[in-house]
PDB file of C-alpha atoms and ligand atoms in Angstrom:
ATOM      1  CA  MET A  93     102.024  59.722 -94.325  1.00 48.00           C
ATOM      2  CA  ASN A  94     102.123  59.924 -97.959  1.00 52.00           C
ATOM      3  CA  LYS A  95      99.508  60.998-100.738  1.00 50.00           C
ATOM      4  CA  ARG A  96     101.594  59.693-103.827  1.00 52.00           C
ATOM      5  CA  THR A  97      99.012  56.791-104.162  1.00 50.00           C
ATOM      6  CA  ILE A  98      95.606  59.049-104.648  1.00 48.00           C
ATOM      7  CA  LYS A  99      97.782  61.807-106.631  1.00 50.00           C
ATOM      8  CA  PHE A 100      98.988  58.916-108.988  1.00 50.00           C
ATOM      9  CA  SER A 101      95.160  57.662-109.527  1.00 48.00           C
ATOM     10  CA  LEU A 102      94.040  60.849-110.086  1.00 49.00           C
ATOM     11  CA  VAL A 103      96.816  61.625-112.605  1.00 48.00           C
ATOM     12  CA  SER A 104      96.307  58.084-114.197  1.00 49.00           C
ATOM     13  CA  CYS A 105      92.815  59.047-114.420  1.00 47.00           C
ATOM     14  CA  LEU A 106      93.270  62.088-116.180  1.00 50.00           C
ATOM     15  CA  ILE A 107      95.630  60.858-118.685  1.00 48.00           C
ATOM     16  CA  GLY A 108      93.808  57.692-119.238  1.00 48.00           C
ATOM     17  CA  SER A 109      90.641  57.718-121.308  1.00 44.00           C
ATOM     18  CA  LEU A 110      88.851  55.186-119.100  1.00 49.00           C
ATOM     19  CA  CYS A 111      88.337  56.709-115.215  1.00 48.00           C
ATOM     20  CA  TYR A 112      87.459  53.880-112.682  1.00 51.00           C
ATOM     21  CA  GLY A 113      85.901  56.025-110.041  1.00 58.00           C
ATOM     22  CA  SER A 114      85.972  52.613-107.860  1.00 61.00           C
ATOM     23  CA  ALA A 115      89.680  52.536-108.458  1.00 65.00           C
ATOM     24  CA  LEU A 116      89.935  56.245-106.984  1.00 62.00           C
ATOM     25  CA  ILE A 117      87.775  55.611-104.111  1.00 66.00           C
ATOM     26  CA  ALA A 118      89.565  52.312-103.231  1.00 69.00           C
ATOM     27  CA  SER A 119      93.041  54.316-103.081  1.00 74.00           C
ATOM     28  CA  GLU A 120      91.207  57.078-100.769  1.00 76.00           C
ATOM     29  CA  SER A 121      90.101  54.305 -98.350  1.00 91.00           C
ATOM     30  CA  THR A 122      93.980  53.102 -98.334  1.00 94.00           C
ATOM     31  CA  GLN A 123      94.772  56.605 -97.409  1.00 95.00           C
ATOM     32  CA  GLY A 124      92.304  56.715 -94.920  1.00 96.00           C
ATOM     33  CA  ALA A 125      93.435  53.412 -93.234  1.00 97.00           C
ATOM     34  CA  ILE A 126      97.241  54.793 -93.255  1.00 98.00           C
ATOM     35  CA  ASP A 127      96.012  58.073 -91.820  1.00 97.00           C
ATOM     36  CA  PHE A 128      94.017  56.503 -88.913  1.00 98.00           C
ATOM     37  CA  ARG A 129      96.938  53.680 -88.145  1.00 98.00           C
ATOM     38  CA  GLU A 130      99.563  56.523 -88.536  1.00 98.00           C
ATOM     39  CA  SER A 131      97.442  58.527 -85.866  1.00 98.00           C
ATOM     40  CA  VAL A 132      96.914  55.833 -83.432  1.00 98.00           C
ATOM     41  CA  MET A 133     100.804  55.322 -83.378  1.00 98.00           C
ATOM     42  CA  THR A 134     101.356  58.768 -82.649  1.00 98.00           C
ATOM     43  CA  THR A 135      98.763  58.664 -80.184  1.00 98.00           C
ATOM     44  CA  PHE A 136     100.326  55.857 -78.292  1.00 98.00           C
ATOM     45  CA  LYS A 137     103.852  57.692 -78.497  1.00 98.00           C
ATOM     46  CA  TRP A 138     102.277  60.854 -76.807  1.00 98.00           C
ATOM     47  CA  TYR A 139     100.842  58.521 -73.665  1.00 98.00           C
ATOM     48  CA  LEU A 140     104.326  56.759 -73.645  1.00 98.00           C
ATOM     49  CA  GLN A 141     106.873  59.582 -73.981  1.00 98.00           C
ATOM     50  CA  PRO A 142     106.591  61.012 -70.555  1.00 98.00           C
ATOM     51  CA  MET A 143     106.347  57.308 -68.808  1.00 98.00           C
ATOM     52  CA  GLY A 144     109.501  56.397 -70.895  1.00 98.00           C
ATOM     53  CA  ALA A 145     111.296  59.525 -69.790  1.00 98.00           C
ATOM     54  CA  MET A 146     110.294  59.022 -65.747  1.00 98.00           C
ATOM     55  CA  THR A 147     111.553  55.496 -66.152  1.00 98.00           C
ATOM     56  CA  LYS A 148     114.758  56.273 -67.532  1.00 97.00           C
ATOM     57  CA  GLY A 149     115.187  59.032 -64.868  1.00 96.00           C
ATOM     58  CA  ASP A 150     115.208  61.660 -67.391  1.00 98.00           C
ATOM     59  CA  MET A 151     112.399  63.336 -65.764  1.00 97.00           C
ATOM     60  CA  PRO A 152     111.213  63.547 -62.063  1.00 98.00           C
ATOM     61  CA  PHE A 153     108.997  60.789 -61.094  1.00 97.00           C
ATOM     62  CA  ASP A 154     105.373  62.004 -60.958  1.00 97.00           C
ATOM     63  CA  ALA A 155     102.799  59.255 -59.986  1.00 97.00           C
ATOM     64  CA  THR A 156      99.598  61.329 -60.972  1.00 97.00           C
ATOM     65  CA  LEU A 157     100.907  62.126 -64.581  1.00 97.00           C
ATOM     66  CA  PHE A 158     102.298  58.366 -64.838  1.00 98.00           C
ATOM     67  CA  LYS A 159      98.711  57.004 -64.220  1.00 98.00           C
ATOM     68  CA  SER A 160      97.008  59.448 -66.261  1.00 98.00           C
ATOM     69  CA  ARG A 161      99.321  58.496 -69.109  1.00 98.00           C
ATOM     70  CA  ALA A 162      99.048  54.828 -68.544  1.00 98.00           C
ATOM     71  CA  GLU A 163      95.128  55.053 -68.596  1.00 98.00           C
ATOM     72  CA  GLY A 164      95.318  56.985 -71.900  1.00 98.00           C
ATOM     73  CA  LEU A 165      97.623  54.427 -73.233  1.00 98.00           C
ATOM     74  CA  ALA A 166      95.163  51.632 -72.086  1.00 98.00           C
ATOM     75  CA  ASN A 167      92.298  53.191 -73.573  1.00 98.00           C
ATOM     76  CA  ALA A 168      94.373  54.227 -76.903  1.00 98.00           C
ATOM     77  CA  THR A 169      95.262  50.313 -77.136  1.00 98.00           C
ATOM     78  CA  ARG A 170      91.338  49.577 -76.902  1.00 98.00           C
ATOM     79  CA  LEU A 171      91.323  50.840 -80.876  1.00 98.00           C
ATOM     80  CA  ASP A 172      91.847  48.054 -83.089  1.00 98.00           C
ATOM     81  CA  VAL A 173      94.728  49.287 -85.061  1.00 98.00           C
ATOM     82  CA  THR A 174      95.118  46.284 -87.218  1.00 98.00           C
ATOM     83  CA  GLU A 175      91.973  47.887 -89.384  1.00 97.00           C
ATOM     84  CA  GLY A 176      94.188  50.241 -90.330  1.00 98.00           C
ATOM     85  CA  PHE A 177      96.129  47.828 -92.268  1.00 98.00           C
ATOM     86  CA  PRO A 178      94.269  46.644 -95.115  1.00 97.00           C
ATOM     87  CA  LEU A 179      95.978  44.419 -97.736  1.00 95.00           C
ATOM     88  CA  GLY A 180      98.267  46.373 -99.877  1.00 90.00           C
ATOM     89  CA  SER A 181      98.845  49.204 -98.055  1.00 96.00           C
ATOM     90  CA  ALA A 182     102.546  49.050 -97.350  1.00 96.00           C
ATOM     91  CA  GLU A 183     103.760  51.170-100.353  1.00 94.00           C
ATOM     92  CA  ASP A 184     105.360  54.721 -99.628  1.00 95.00           C
ATOM     93  CA  THR A 185     104.904  53.767 -95.608  1.00 97.00           C
ATOM     94  CA  GLU A 186     107.169  52.320 -93.035  1.00 98.00           C
ATOM     95  CA  ALA A 187     104.803  49.198 -92.843  1.00 98.00           C
ATOM     96  CA  GLN A 188     106.972  45.754 -93.935  1.00 98.00           C
ATOM     97  CA  PRO A 189     104.746  44.001 -96.691  1.00 97.00           C
ATOM     98  CA  LYS A 190     105.405  40.729 -94.821  1.00 97.00           C
ATOM     99  CA  ILE A 191     102.569  41.837 -92.113  1.00 98.00           C
ATOM    100  CA  TRP A 192     100.125  40.237 -94.515  1.00 98.00           C
ATOM    101  CA  ASP A 193     102.000  36.990 -94.774  1.00 97.00           C
ATOM    102  CA  ASP A 194     102.427  36.672 -91.000  1.00 98.00           C
ATOM    103  CA  TRP A 195      98.869  38.314 -90.323  1.00 98.00           C
ATOM    104  CA  ASP A 196      98.290  36.292 -87.073  1.00 98.00           C
ATOM    105  CA  ASP A 197     101.383  36.686 -85.634  1.00 98.00           C
ATOM    106  CA  PHE A 198     100.958  40.669 -86.249  1.00 98.00           C
ATOM    107  CA  LYS A 199      97.870  40.375 -84.528  1.00 98.00           C
ATOM    108  CA  LEU A 200      99.381  38.648 -81.691  1.00 98.00           C
ATOM    109  CA  LYS A 201     101.757  41.323 -81.303  1.00 98.00           C
ATOM    110  CA  TYR A 202      99.360  43.841 -81.141  1.00 98.00           C
ATOM    111  CA  GLU A 203      97.304  41.664 -78.363  1.00 98.00           C
ATOM    112  CA  ALA A 204     100.364  41.407 -76.533  1.00 98.00           C
ATOM    113  CA  LEU A 205     100.564  45.346 -76.420  1.00 98.00           C
ATOM    114  CA  GLN A 206      97.036  45.822 -75.508  1.00 98.00           C
ATOM    115  CA  LYS A 207      97.420  43.014 -72.688  1.00 98.00           C
ATOM    116  CA  GLU A 208     101.002  44.880 -71.009  1.00 98.00           C
ATOM    117  CA  ALA A 209      99.009  48.234 -71.435  1.00 98.00           C
ATOM    118  CA  THR A 210      95.730  47.267 -69.449  1.00 98.00           C
ATOM    119  CA  GLU A 211      98.426  45.807 -67.161  1.00 98.00           C
ATOM    120  CA  LEU A 212     100.224  49.136 -66.609  1.00 98.00           C
ATOM    121  CA  GLN A 213      96.822  50.811 -66.074  1.00 98.00           C
ATOM    122  CA  ARG A 214      96.133  48.441 -63.165  1.00 98.00           C
ATOM    123  CA  VAL A 215      99.447  48.542 -61.555  1.00 98.00           C
ATOM    124  CA  ALA A 216      99.860  52.436 -62.050  1.00 98.00           C
ATOM    125  CA  SER A 217      96.619  53.000 -60.198  1.00 96.00           C
ATOM    126  CA  SER A 218      98.651  51.325 -57.153  1.00 94.00           C
ATOM    127  CA  GLY A 219     101.195  54.161 -57.040  1.00 91.00           C
ATOM    128  CA  ASP A 220     103.950  51.789 -56.550  1.00 96.00           C
ATOM    129  CA  GLU A 221     106.699  53.304 -58.324  1.00 97.00           C
ATOM    130  CA  ALA A 222     108.825  50.214 -58.807  1.00 98.00           C
ATOM    131  CA  ALA A 223     106.171  48.120 -60.130  1.00 98.00           C
ATOM    132  CA  MET A 224     105.024  50.783 -62.411  1.00 98.00           C
ATOM    133  CA  LYS A 225     108.311  51.275 -64.105  1.00 98.00           C
ATOM    134  CA  ALA A 226     108.759  47.629 -64.317  1.00 98.00           C
ATOM    135  CA  GLN A 227     105.434  47.156 -65.967  1.00 98.00           C
ATOM    136  CA  PHE A 228     106.298  50.239 -68.265  1.00 98.00           C
ATOM    137  CA  GLY A 229     109.241  48.384 -69.249  1.00 98.00           C
ATOM    138  CA  LYS A 230     107.305  45.364 -70.414  1.00 98.00           C
ATOM    139  CA  THR A 231     104.666  47.605 -72.392  1.00 98.00           C
ATOM    140  CA  ALA A 232     107.278  49.386 -74.492  1.00 98.00           C
ATOM    141  CA  LYS A 233     108.809  46.165 -75.249  1.00 98.00           C
ATOM    142  CA  THR A 234     105.784  45.310 -77.191  1.00 98.00           C
ATOM    143  CA  CYS A 235     105.972  48.539 -79.209  1.00 98.00           C
ATOM    144  CA  GLY A 236     109.701  47.409 -80.111  1.00 98.00           C
ATOM    145  CA  GLY A 237     108.743  43.692 -80.586  1.00 98.00           C
ATOM    146  CA  CYS A 238     106.231  44.691 -83.493  1.00 98.00           C
ATOM    147  CA  HIS A 239     108.307  47.308 -84.861  1.00 98.00           C
ATOM    148  CA  LYS A 240     111.322  45.331 -85.383  1.00 98.00           C
ATOM    149  CA  GLU A 241     109.380  42.612 -87.488  1.00 97.00           C
ATOM    150  CA  TYR A 242     106.979  44.647 -89.305  1.00 98.00           C
ATOM    151  CA  ARG A 243     108.209  48.502 -89.434  1.00 98.00           C
ATOM    152  CA  LYS A 244     110.909  49.362 -91.913  1.00 96.00           C
ATOM    153  CA  LYS A 245     114.262  51.094 -90.765  1.00 88.00           C
ATOM    154  CA  LYS A 246     114.413  54.795 -91.593  1.00 73.00           C
TER     155      LYS A 246
HETATM  156  C1  HEC B 597     101.407  45.051 -84.092  1.00 54.32           C
HETATM  157  C2  HEC B 597     102.558  46.046 -84.674  1.00 54.32           C
HETATM  158  C3  HEC B 597     102.710  47.366 -83.610  1.00 54.32           C
HETATM  159  C4  HEC B 597     102.644  47.785 -82.545  1.00 54.32           C
HETATM  160  C5  HEC B 597     102.226  46.758 -81.133  1.00 54.32           C
HETATM  161  C6  HEC B 597     103.191  48.946 -82.535  1.00 54.32           C
HETATM  162  N1  HEC B 597     103.427  49.457 -83.433  1.00 54.32           N
HETATM  163 FE1  HEC B 597     103.939  51.271 -84.032  1.00 54.32          FE
HETATM  164  N2  HEC B 597     104.237  50.890 -85.992  1.00 54.32           N
HETATM  165  C7  HEC B 597     104.066  49.710 -86.734  1.00 54.32           C
HETATM  166  C8  HEC B 597     104.058  49.797 -87.931  1.00 54.32           C
HETATM  167  C9  HEC B 597     103.799  48.671 -88.942  1.00 54.32           C
HETATM  168  C10 HEC B 597     104.559  50.823 -88.360  1.00 54.32           C
HETATM  169  C11 HEC B 597     104.350  51.708 -89.705  1.00 54.32           C
HETATM  170  C12 HEC B 597     103.254  52.422 -90.207  1.00 54.32           C
HETATM  171  C13 HEC B 597     103.162  53.135 -91.272  1.00 54.32           C
HETATM  172  O1  HEC B 597     104.584  53.490 -91.917  1.00 54.32           O
HETATM  173  O2  HEC B 597     101.895  53.476 -91.910  1.00 54.32           O
HETATM  174  C14 HEC B 597     104.217  51.793 -86.968  1.00 54.32           C
HETATM  175  C15 HEC B 597     104.713  53.312 -86.956  1.00 54.32           C
HETATM  176  C16 HEC B 597     104.836  54.014 -85.733  1.00 54.32           C
HETATM  177  C17 HEC B 597     105.065  55.125 -85.555  1.00 54.32           C
HETATM  178  C18 HEC B 597     105.263  56.214 -86.874  1.00 54.32           C
HETATM  179  C19 HEC B 597     103.850  56.989 -87.237  1.00 54.32           C
HETATM  180  C20 HEC B 597     103.739  57.651 -88.514  1.00 54.32           C
HETATM  181  O3  HEC B 597     103.225  58.442 -88.405  1.00 54.32           O
HETATM  182  O4  HEC B 597     104.601  57.555 -89.604  1.00 54.32           O
HETATM  183  C21 HEC B 597     105.186  55.561 -84.383  1.00 54.32           C
HETATM  184  C22 HEC B 597     105.365  56.849 -83.686  1.00 54.32           C
HETATM  185  C23 HEC B 597     104.727  54.048 -83.557  1.00 54.32           C
HETATM  186  N3  HEC B 597     104.541  53.378 -84.466  1.00 54.32           N
HETATM  187  C24 HEC B 597     104.525  54.172 -82.176  1.00 54.32           C
HETATM  188  C25 HEC B 597     104.206  53.034 -81.499  1.00 54.32           C
HETATM  189  C26 HEC B 597     104.278  53.112 -80.053  1.00 54.32           C
HETATM  190  C27 HEC B 597     104.553  53.862 -79.030  1.00 54.32           C
HETATM  191  C28 HEC B 597     103.714  51.645 -79.698  1.00 54.32           C
HETATM  192  C29 HEC B 597     103.714  51.040 -78.501  1.00 54.32           C
HETATM  193  C30 HEC B 597     102.877  51.890 -77.374  1.00 54.32           C
HETATM  194  C31 HEC B 597     103.430  51.180 -80.987  1.00 54.32           C
HETATM  195  N4  HEC B 597     104.028  51.637 -82.045  1.00 54.32           N
HETATM  196  C32 HEC B 597     103.213  49.944 -81.395  1.00 54.32           C
HETATM  197  C33 HEC B 597     103.594  48.528 -85.692  1.00 54.32           C
HETATM  198  C34 HEC B 597     103.334  48.463 -84.405  1.00 54.32           C
END
């Protein structure tokens, strides 16, 4: 998260003799979109983590917890995170500028997550541990699949 864009507009606004209110509003809404997408991503991580730990065996398997996290993740993926990626909002974030060159593919990668997370919710209600872990793997792969292409390495 970075507020430099807003600060920069404020400073150039004070220094410059002309002050374009609309430019300021535009950069504020860009920051809002960035905050939105980063909070949604953080929400995904919250739901994903214990299922990942259970799948890896770092945590004892708990079908009730797994089911509730699978439900939470599926609900969270019903938010359209792509709304949080307005054109030109890569600067000072981990978003790759090529997102906007490959917009259709970026959206497809998000739909892949939505589909797998919905399936994970369905499988989790069965209580079948092996099936849940297998479907978790498929779901987590869609996070990595998008990050590999469209998120900058730290
Ligand atoms: C359609 C592409 C896409 C998918 C699918 C996706 N991400 Fe992301 N994710 C991104 C991009 C792009 C960023 C960088 C955003 C930024 O820096 O503003 C990001 C950033 C993040 C961050 C860092 C947020 C922050 O505060 O900077 C986390 C955590 C994260 N993703 C978790 C996940 C998890 C967990 C999943 C799967 C459940 C997932 N993401 C699925 C594209 C995606």
